[in-house]
PDB file of C-alpha atoms in Angstrom:
ATOM      1  CA  UNK A1263      -5.723 -20.655 -14.802  1.00 84.00           C
ATOM      2  CA  UNK A1264      -3.719 -21.226 -17.963  1.00 92.00           C
ATOM      3  CA  UNK A1265      -6.115 -20.664 -20.877  1.00 95.00           C
ATOM      4  CA  UNK A1266      -5.404 -21.616 -24.490  1.00 97.00           C
ATOM      5  CA  UNK A1267      -7.578 -20.536 -27.411  1.00 98.00           C
ATOM      6  CA  UNK A1268      -7.419 -22.894 -30.379  1.00 98.00           C
ATOM      7  CA  UNK A1269      -9.363 -23.610 -33.530  1.00 98.00           C
ATOM      8  CA  UNK A1270     -10.576 -27.131 -34.188  1.00 97.00           C
ATOM      9  CA  UNK A1271      -7.768 -27.749 -36.672  1.00 96.00           C
ATOM     10  CA  UNK A1272      -5.153 -26.585 -34.155  1.00 97.00           C
ATOM     11  CA  UNK A1273      -5.920 -29.326 -31.631  1.00 97.00           C
ATOM     12  CA  UNK A1274      -2.732 -31.375 -31.729  1.00 93.00           C
ATOM     13  CA  UNK A1275      -3.636 -33.398 -28.641  1.00 94.00           C
ATOM     14  CA  UNK A1276      -6.636 -34.066 -26.434  1.00 93.00           C
ATOM     15  CA  UNK A1277      -6.861 -31.434 -23.696  1.00 95.00           C
ATOM     16  CA  UNK A1278      -7.741 -32.350 -20.135  1.00 95.00           C
ATOM     17  CA  UNK A1279     -10.458 -29.701 -19.921  1.00 97.00           C
ATOM     18  CA  UNK A1280     -12.114 -28.206 -22.988  1.00 97.00           C
ATOM     19  CA  UNK A1281     -14.693 -25.462 -23.430  1.00 98.00           C
ATOM     20  CA  UNK A1282     -16.195 -25.591 -26.909  1.00 98.00           C
ATOM     21  CA  UNK A1283     -17.579 -22.202 -27.893  1.00 98.00           C
ATOM     22  CA  UNK A1284     -20.140 -21.593 -30.633  1.00 98.00           C
ATOM     23  CA  UNK A1285     -22.063 -18.391 -30.020  1.00 98.00           C
ATOM     24  CA  UNK A1286     -23.819 -18.090 -33.401  1.00 97.00           C
ATOM     25  CA  UNK A1287     -25.541 -20.385 -33.090  1.00 97.00           C
ATOM     26  CA  UNK A1288     -25.076 -24.000 -32.001  1.00 98.00           C
ATOM     27  CA  UNK A1289     -24.678 -23.615 -28.259  1.00 98.00           C
ATOM     28  CA  UNK A1290     -27.121 -20.752 -27.952  1.00 98.00           C
ATOM     29  CA  UNK A1291     -29.624 -23.088 -29.627  1.00 98.00           C
ATOM     30  CA  UNK A1292     -28.647 -25.946 -27.306  1.00 98.00           C
ATOM     31  CA  UNK A1293     -29.229 -23.761 -24.256  1.00 98.00           C
ATOM     32  CA  UNK A1294     -32.633 -22.733 -25.564  1.00 98.00           C
ATOM     33  CA  UNK A1295     -33.481 -26.377 -26.254  1.00 98.00           C
ATOM     34  CA  UNK A1296     -32.796 -27.209 -22.612  1.00 98.00           C
ATOM     35  CA  UNK A1297     -34.791 -24.185 -21.492  1.00 98.00           C
ATOM     36  CA  UNK A1298     -37.681 -25.493 -23.599  1.00 98.00           C
ATOM     37  CA  UNK A1299     -37.528 -28.802 -21.751  1.00 98.00           C
ATOM     38  CA  UNK A1300     -35.162 -31.030 -23.749  1.00 98.00           C
ATOM     39  CA  UNK A1301     -33.710 -33.840 -21.634  1.00 98.00           C
ATOM     40  CA  UNK A1302     -30.500 -34.271 -23.603  1.00 98.00           C
ATOM     41  CA  UNK A1303     -28.830 -33.376 -26.900  1.00 98.00           C
ATOM     42  CA  UNK A1304     -27.003 -35.981 -28.957  1.00 98.00           C
ATOM     43  CA  UNK A1305     -24.170 -34.407 -30.963  1.00 98.00           C
ATOM     44  CA  UNK A1306     -24.125 -36.083 -34.366  1.00 98.00           C
ATOM     45  CA  UNK A1307     -20.999 -36.483 -36.477  1.00 97.00           C
ATOM     46  CA  UNK A1308     -22.828 -36.075 -39.793  1.00 97.00           C
ATOM     47  CA  UNK A1309     -26.203 -35.341 -41.313  1.00 97.00           C
ATOM     48  CA  UNK A1310     -26.433 -39.010 -42.220  1.00 98.00           C
ATOM     49  CA  UNK A1311     -25.887 -40.063 -38.612  1.00 98.00           C
ATOM     50  CA  UNK A1312     -28.476 -37.549 -37.434  1.00 98.00           C
ATOM     51  CA  UNK A1313     -31.038 -38.963 -39.849  1.00 98.00           C
ATOM     52  CA  UNK A1314     -30.151 -42.536 -38.907  1.00 98.00           C
ATOM     53  CA  UNK A1315     -30.649 -41.748 -35.221  1.00 98.00           C
ATOM     54  CA  UNK A1316     -33.951 -40.092 -36.025  1.00 97.00           C
ATOM     55  CA  UNK A1317     -34.985 -43.141 -38.023  1.00 98.00           C
ATOM     56  CA  UNK A1318     -34.216 -45.424 -35.067  1.00 97.00           C
ATOM     57  CA  UNK A1319     -35.866 -43.057 -32.587  1.00 98.00           C
ATOM     58  CA  UNK A1320     -38.835 -41.374 -34.325  1.00 97.00           C
ATOM     59  CA  UNK A1321     -39.690 -39.413 -31.166  1.00 97.00           C
ATOM     60  CA  UNK A1322     -36.307 -37.665 -31.176  1.00 98.00           C
ATOM     61  CA  UNK A1323     -36.024 -34.149 -32.622  1.00 98.00           C
ATOM     62  CA  UNK A1324     -33.421 -33.778 -35.388  1.00 98.00           C
ATOM     63  CA  UNK A1325     -31.902 -30.324 -35.876  1.00 97.00           C
ATOM     64  CA  UNK A1326     -29.427 -28.990 -38.460  1.00 97.00           C
ATOM     65  CA  UNK A1327     -27.831 -25.855 -39.869  1.00 95.00           C
ATOM     66  CA  UNK A1328     -29.313 -24.115 -42.889  1.00 94.00           C
ATOM     67  CA  UNK A1329     -32.794 -24.312 -44.353  1.00 94.00           C
ATOM     68  CA  UNK A1330     -35.387 -26.963 -43.453  1.00 94.00           C
ATOM     69  CA  UNK A1331     -34.718 -30.377 -44.999  1.00 95.00           C
ATOM     70  CA  UNK A1332     -36.593 -33.681 -45.240  1.00 96.00           C
ATOM     71  CA  UNK A1333     -36.167 -35.810 -42.122  1.00 96.00           C
ATOM     72  CA  UNK A1334     -35.205 -32.886 -39.892  1.00 97.00           C
ATOM     73  CA  UNK A1335     -37.638 -31.326 -37.436  1.00 97.00           C
ATOM     74  CA  UNK A1336     -35.928 -28.009 -36.761  1.00 96.00           C
ATOM     75  CA  UNK A1337     -33.112 -25.700 -37.803  1.00 97.00           C
ATOM     76  CA  UNK A1338     -30.232 -24.220 -35.839  1.00 97.00           C
ATOM     77  CA  UNK A1339     -31.929 -20.957 -34.864  1.00 98.00           C
ATOM     78  CA  UNK A1340     -32.547 -19.814 -31.272  1.00 98.00           C
ATOM     79  CA  UNK A1341     -35.323 -17.542 -32.469  1.00 98.00           C
ATOM     80  CA  UNK A1342     -37.178 -20.538 -33.882  1.00 97.00           C
ATOM     81  CA  UNK A1343     -36.287 -23.106 -31.207  1.00 98.00           C
ATOM     82  CA  UNK A1344     -37.508 -20.853 -28.374  1.00 97.00           C
ATOM     83  CA  UNK A1345     -41.129 -21.439 -29.440  1.00 95.00           C
ATOM     84  CA  UNK A1346     -40.867 -25.256 -29.651  1.00 96.00           C
ATOM     85  CA  UNK A1347     -42.095 -27.447 -26.798  1.00 97.00           C
ATOM     86  CA  UNK A1348     -39.295 -29.950 -26.167  1.00 98.00           C
ATOM     87  CA  UNK A1349     -40.480 -31.238 -22.810  1.00 98.00           C
ATOM     88  CA  UNK A1350     -38.726 -34.541 -22.076  1.00 97.00           C
ATOM     89  CA  UNK A1351     -37.461 -34.900 -25.643  1.00 98.00           C
ATOM     90  CA  UNK A1352     -34.057 -35.900 -26.984  1.00 98.00           C
ATOM     91  CA  UNK A1353     -32.599 -33.561 -29.601  1.00 98.00           C
ATOM     92  CA  UNK A1354     -30.106 -34.681 -32.233  1.00 98.00           C
ATOM     93  CA  UNK A1355     -27.962 -31.722 -33.292  1.00 98.00           C
ATOM     94  CA  UNK A1356     -25.584 -31.484 -36.251  1.00 98.00           C
ATOM     95  CA  UNK A1357     -24.003 -28.142 -37.093  1.00 97.00           C
ATOM     96  CA  UNK A1358     -21.131 -26.953 -39.237  1.00 95.00           C
ATOM     97  CA  UNK A1359     -18.767 -26.020 -36.422  1.00 97.00           C
ATOM     98  CA  UNK A1360     -20.159 -26.375 -32.895  1.00 98.00           C
ATOM     99  CA  UNK A1361     -20.867 -30.099 -32.861  1.00 98.00           C
ATOM    100  CA  UNK A1362     -17.650 -30.771 -34.779  1.00 98.00           C
ATOM    101  CA  UNK A1363     -15.670 -28.985 -32.073  1.00 98.00           C
ATOM    102  CA  UNK A1364     -17.221 -30.991 -29.256  1.00 98.00           C
ATOM    103  CA  UNK A1365     -16.596 -34.288 -31.000  1.00 98.00           C
ATOM    104  CA  UNK A1366     -12.983 -33.291 -31.625  1.00 98.00           C
ATOM    105  CA  UNK A1367     -12.351 -33.175 -27.852  1.00 98.00           C
ATOM    106  CA  UNK A1368     -14.694 -36.003 -26.817  1.00 97.00           C
ATOM    107  CA  UNK A1369     -11.892 -37.797 -24.944  1.00 97.00           C
ATOM    108  CA  UNK A1370     -11.177 -34.852 -22.635  1.00 97.00           C
ATOM    109  CA  UNK A1371     -11.919 -35.423 -18.956  1.00 96.00           C
ATOM    110  CA  UNK A1372     -14.331 -32.470 -18.938  1.00 97.00           C
ATOM    111  CA  UNK A1373     -16.043 -31.030 -22.008  1.00 98.00           C
ATOM    112  CA  UNK A1374     -18.221 -27.939 -21.655  1.00 98.00           C
ATOM    113  CA  UNK A1375     -20.151 -26.335 -24.514  1.00 98.00           C
ATOM    114  CA  UNK A1376     -20.838 -22.638 -24.233  1.00 98.00           C
ATOM    115  CA  UNK A1377     -22.004 -19.313 -25.574  1.00 98.00           C
ATOM    116  CA  UNK A1378     -22.708 -15.981 -23.898  1.00 98.00           C
ATOM    117  CA  UNK A1379     -26.090 -17.245 -22.677  1.00 98.00           C
ATOM    118  CA  UNK A1380     -24.402 -19.669 -20.250  1.00 98.00           C
ATOM    119  CA  UNK A1381     -21.127 -17.805 -19.730  1.00 98.00           C
ATOM    120  CA  UNK A1382     -21.234 -17.247 -15.977  1.00 97.00           C
ATOM    121  CA  UNK A1383     -22.437 -20.754 -15.134  1.00 97.00           C
ATOM    122  CA  UNK A1384     -19.630 -22.132 -17.310  1.00 97.00           C
ATOM    123  CA  UNK A1385     -17.081 -19.932 -15.545  1.00 96.00           C
ATOM    124  CA  UNK A1386     -18.351 -21.035 -12.118  1.00 95.00           C
ATOM    125  CA  UNK A1387     -17.979 -24.677 -13.056  1.00 96.00           C
ATOM    126  CA  UNK A1388     -14.461 -24.059 -14.338  1.00 96.00           C
ATOM    127  CA  UNK A1389     -13.524 -22.374 -11.068  1.00 93.00           C
ATOM    128  CA  UNK A1390     -14.267 -25.581  -9.178  1.00 90.00           C
ATOM    129  CA  UNK A1391     -13.620 -28.348 -11.721  1.00 87.00           C
ATOM    130  CA  UNK A1392     -11.452 -26.829 -14.426  1.00 67.00           C
ATOM    131  CA  UNK A1393      -8.008 -27.392 -12.950  1.00 76.00           C
ATOM    132  CA  UNK A1394      -4.948 -25.369 -13.895  1.00 85.00           C
ATOM    133  CA  UNK A1395      -5.242 -25.557 -17.689  1.00 93.00           C
ATOM    134  CA  UNK A1396      -8.283 -25.074 -19.927  1.00 97.00           C
ATOM    135  CA  UNK A1397      -8.424 -25.223 -23.710  1.00 98.00           C
ATOM    136  CA  UNK A1398     -11.093 -23.063 -25.316  1.00 98.00           C
ATOM    137  CA  UNK A1399     -12.072 -24.404 -28.722  1.00 98.00           C
ATOM    138  CA  UNK A1400     -12.992 -21.480 -30.977  1.00 98.00           C
ATOM    139  CA  UNK A1401     -15.186 -23.310 -33.468  1.00 98.00           C
ATOM    140  CA  UNK A1402     -16.183 -20.736 -36.067  1.00 97.00           C
ATOM    141  CA  UNK A1403     -14.176 -19.681 -39.120  1.00 96.00           C
ATOM    142  CA  UNK A1404     -11.309 -22.118 -38.478  1.00 94.00           C
ATOM    143  CA  UNK A1405     -10.689 -20.600 -35.065  1.00 96.00           C
ATOM    144  CA  UNK A1406     -10.946 -16.982 -36.174  1.00 96.00           C
ATOM    145  CA  UNK A1407     -14.611 -16.278 -35.402  1.00 98.00           C
ATOM    146  CA  UNK A1408     -14.565 -13.062 -33.398  1.00 98.00           C
ATOM    147  CA  UNK A1409     -17.804 -13.823 -31.541  1.00 98.00           C
ATOM    148  CA  UNK A1410     -16.491 -17.181 -30.347  1.00 98.00           C
ATOM    149  CA  UNK A1411     -13.074 -15.826 -29.377  1.00 98.00           C
ATOM    150  CA  UNK A1412     -14.654 -12.907 -27.510  1.00 98.00           C
ATOM    151  CA  UNK A1413     -16.926 -15.242 -25.585  1.00 98.00           C
ATOM    152  CA  UNK A1414     -14.071 -17.639 -24.807  1.00 98.00           C
ATOM    153  CA  UNK A1415     -11.876 -14.816 -23.527  1.00 97.00           C
ATOM    154  CA  UNK A1416     -14.712 -13.457 -21.412  1.00 97.00           C
ATOM    155  CA  UNK A1417     -15.410 -16.852 -19.818  1.00 97.00           C
ATOM    156  CA  UNK A1418     -11.683 -17.347 -19.197  1.00 96.00           C
ATOM    157  CA  UNK A1419     -11.527 -14.017 -17.412  1.00 95.00           C
ATOM    158  CA  UNK A1420     -14.531 -14.816 -15.263  1.00 95.00           C
ATOM    159  CA  UNK A1421     -13.196 -18.305 -14.496  1.00 95.00           C
ATOM    160  CA  UNK A1422      -9.976 -16.697 -13.246  1.00 92.00           C
ATOM    161  CA  UNK A1423     -12.022 -14.616 -10.823  1.00 86.00           C
ATOM    162  CA  UNK A1424     -11.489 -11.333 -12.607  1.00 80.00           C
ATOM    163  CA  UNK A1425     -14.169  -8.639 -12.464  1.00 81.00           C
ATOM    164  CA  UNK A1426     -14.464  -8.745 -16.237  1.00 85.00           C
ATOM    165  CA  UNK A1427     -16.659  -6.150 -17.961  1.00 93.00           C
ATOM    166  CA  UNK A1428     -18.733  -7.946 -20.568  1.00 97.00           C
ATOM    167  CA  UNK A1429     -19.561  -4.883 -22.669  1.00 97.00           C
ATOM    168  CA  UNK A1430     -16.465  -4.940 -24.860  1.00 97.00           C
ATOM    169  CA  UNK A1431     -16.700  -8.661 -25.503  1.00 98.00           C
ATOM    170  CA  UNK A1432     -20.366  -8.406 -26.457  1.00 98.00           C
ATOM    171  CA  UNK A1433     -19.539  -5.487 -28.761  1.00 98.00           C
ATOM    172  CA  UNK A1434     -16.918  -7.563 -30.537  1.00 98.00           C
ATOM    173  CA  UNK A1435     -19.455 -10.340 -31.027  1.00 98.00           C
ATOM    174  CA  UNK A1436     -22.095  -7.903 -32.279  1.00 98.00           C
ATOM    175  CA  UNK A1437     -19.619  -6.578 -34.842  1.00 98.00           C
ATOM    176  CA  UNK A1438     -18.524 -10.028 -35.997  1.00 98.00           C
ATOM    177  CA  UNK A1439     -18.847 -11.462 -39.465  1.00 97.00           C
ATOM    178  CA  UNK A1440     -21.394 -14.026 -38.280  1.00 97.00           C
ATOM    179  CA  UNK A1441     -23.596 -11.368 -36.712  1.00 98.00           C
ATOM    180  CA  UNK A1442     -23.448  -9.334 -39.897  1.00 97.00           C
ATOM    181  CA  UNK A1443     -24.408 -12.286 -42.055  1.00 96.00           C
ATOM    182  CA  UNK A1444     -27.335 -13.162 -39.812  1.00 96.00           C
ATOM    183  CA  UNK A1445     -28.510  -9.560 -39.747  1.00 95.00           C
ATOM    184  CA  UNK A1446     -28.345  -9.271 -43.541  1.00 94.00           C
ATOM    185  CA  UNK A1447     -30.147 -12.578 -44.046  1.00 91.00           C
ATOM    186  CA  UNK A1448     -27.151 -14.238 -45.711  1.00 92.00           C
ATOM    187  CA  UNK A1449     -27.522 -17.400 -43.628  1.00 91.00           C
ATOM    188  CA  UNK A1450     -30.543 -19.594 -44.206  1.00 89.00           C
ATOM    189  CA  UNK A1451     -32.603 -21.114 -41.430  1.00 94.00           C
ATOM    190  CA  UNK A1452     -32.489 -17.952 -39.336  1.00 96.00           C
ATOM    191  CA  UNK A1453     -34.857 -15.731 -37.359  1.00 97.00           C
ATOM    192  CA  UNK A1454     -34.569 -11.906 -37.109  1.00 97.00           C
ATOM    193  CA  UNK A1455     -33.987 -12.199 -33.350  1.00 98.00           C
ATOM    194  CA  UNK A1456     -31.102 -14.677 -33.597  1.00 98.00           C
ATOM    195  CA  UNK A1457     -28.267 -12.186 -33.077  1.00 98.00           C
ATOM    196  CA  UNK A1458     -29.926 -10.534 -30.092  1.00 98.00           C
ATOM    197  CA  UNK A1459     -30.648 -13.914 -28.520  1.00 98.00           C
ATOM    198  CA  UNK A1460     -27.038 -15.020 -29.028  1.00 98.00           C
ATOM    199  CA  UNK A1461     -25.843 -11.892 -27.202  1.00 98.00           C
ATOM    200  CA  UNK A1462     -28.023 -12.309 -24.100  1.00 98.00           C
ATOM    201  CA  UNK A1463     -25.437 -12.568 -21.359  1.00 98.00           C
ATOM    202  CA  UNK A1464     -26.145 -15.221 -18.719  1.00 98.00           C
ATOM    203  CA  UNK A1465     -29.692 -15.849 -19.925  1.00 98.00           C
ATOM    204  CA  UNK A1466     -29.612 -19.323 -18.342  1.00 98.00           C
ATOM    205  CA  UNK A1467     -28.267 -20.536 -14.953  1.00 97.00           C
ATOM    206  CA  UNK A1468     -26.826 -23.828 -16.163  1.00 98.00           C
ATOM    207  CA  UNK A1469     -23.613 -24.979 -17.799  1.00 98.00           C
ATOM    208  CA  UNK A1470     -23.697 -27.626 -20.541  1.00 98.00           C
ATOM    209  CA  UNK A1471     -21.560 -30.742 -20.120  1.00 98.00           C
ATOM    210  CA  UNK A1472     -20.878 -33.207 -22.947  1.00 98.00           C
ATOM    211  CA  UNK A1473     -19.993 -36.796 -22.050  1.00 98.00           C
ATOM    212  CA  UNK A1474     -19.751 -40.089 -23.935  1.00 97.00           C
ATOM    213  CA  UNK A1475     -22.776 -42.320 -23.387  1.00 97.00           C
ATOM    214  CA  UNK A1476     -22.073 -45.547 -25.210  1.00 96.00           C
ATOM    215  CA  UNK A1477     -21.143 -44.659 -28.800  1.00 96.00           C
ATOM    216  CA  UNK A1478     -22.775 -41.213 -28.574  1.00 98.00           C
ATOM    217  CA  UNK A1479     -21.579 -37.825 -27.316  1.00 98.00           C
ATOM    218  CA  UNK A1480     -24.410 -36.419 -25.230  1.00 98.00           C
ATOM    219  CA  UNK A1481     -24.880 -32.881 -23.967  1.00 98.00           C
ATOM    220  CA  UNK A1482     -26.798 -32.246 -20.743  1.00 98.00           C
ATOM    221  CA  UNK A1483     -27.451 -29.163 -18.606  1.00 98.00           C
ATOM    222  CA  UNK A1484     -25.799 -28.870 -15.209  1.00 97.00           C
ATOM    223  CA  UNK A1485     -27.319 -26.413 -12.785  1.00 93.00           C
ATOM    224  CA  UNK A1486     -24.634 -24.173 -11.263  1.00 89.00           C
ATOM    225  CA  UNK A1487     -26.319 -21.796  -8.776  1.00 79.00           C
ATOM    226  CA  UNK A1488     -24.516 -18.638  -7.727  1.00 78.00           C
ATOM    227  CA  UNK A1489     -22.499 -19.232  -4.583  1.00 65.00           C
ATOM    228  CA  UNK A1490     -22.556 -23.020  -4.914  1.00 43.00           C
ATOM    229  CA  UNK A1491     -20.405 -23.521  -7.989  1.00 39.00           C
ATOM    230  CA  UNK A1492     -19.933 -27.103  -8.983  1.00 36.00           C
ATOM    231  CA  UNK A1493     -22.359 -28.535  -6.427  1.00 33.00           C
ATOM    232  CA  UNK A1494     -25.470 -28.507  -8.585  1.00 34.00           C
ATOM    233  CA  UNK A1495     -26.969 -31.520 -10.238  1.00 36.00           C
ATOM    234  CA  UNK A1496     -28.459 -32.114 -13.632  1.00 38.00           C
ATOM    235  CA  UNK A1497     -31.365 -29.762 -14.162  1.00 40.00           C
ATOM    236  CA  UNK A1498     -34.674 -31.400 -13.224  1.00 36.00           C
ATOM    237  CA  UNK A1499     -37.192 -31.718 -16.017  1.00 34.00           C
TER     238      UNK A1499
END
């Protein structure tokens, strides 16, 4: 498998297959939202769009980066989302980098969103549906976020069938700028457990696939059991 690792601003053309990586914290939060019962996640282009969608659908759950804000129900923190009952709900997510990256490749034939918590399921899906070339979108810090690059490189190795040791990749993520800022409380809208939760390897058995549904880009979980890669269906709720 030919793997490319690009920042959002480096995407000169739409890739055929894209894996959008945001470890700290958008796609760790998304995975936890699905684990807490969310049916789907709508990836919003702006805070204004997120609020407009919430206004049209009052039962939807609007989520954003940073501190709590009027109109939003939750913040982009896995430590906080893990205690929220989202059974059957639709979540609207807008973050600084993760959702931007997914929308930048919305025309790709396959768009996966990932972090360490869904790494192996993502790699399994790529082994059966990824084709010969995969572009990994490193969303944080204009493509330089060490935690996102480490995760992308780990998934690429696993997708190629290599017996890749995760320890070094997780160590790079733990030592990253984002992890340090979360640990020191620099970032608002955080929980003390956020870094540890973002570094839980293969916490969930599903991959996360983003597809256009009308005018919206919608993220859904896809169950990828071990030994039956690519044959699973959307996770039952």
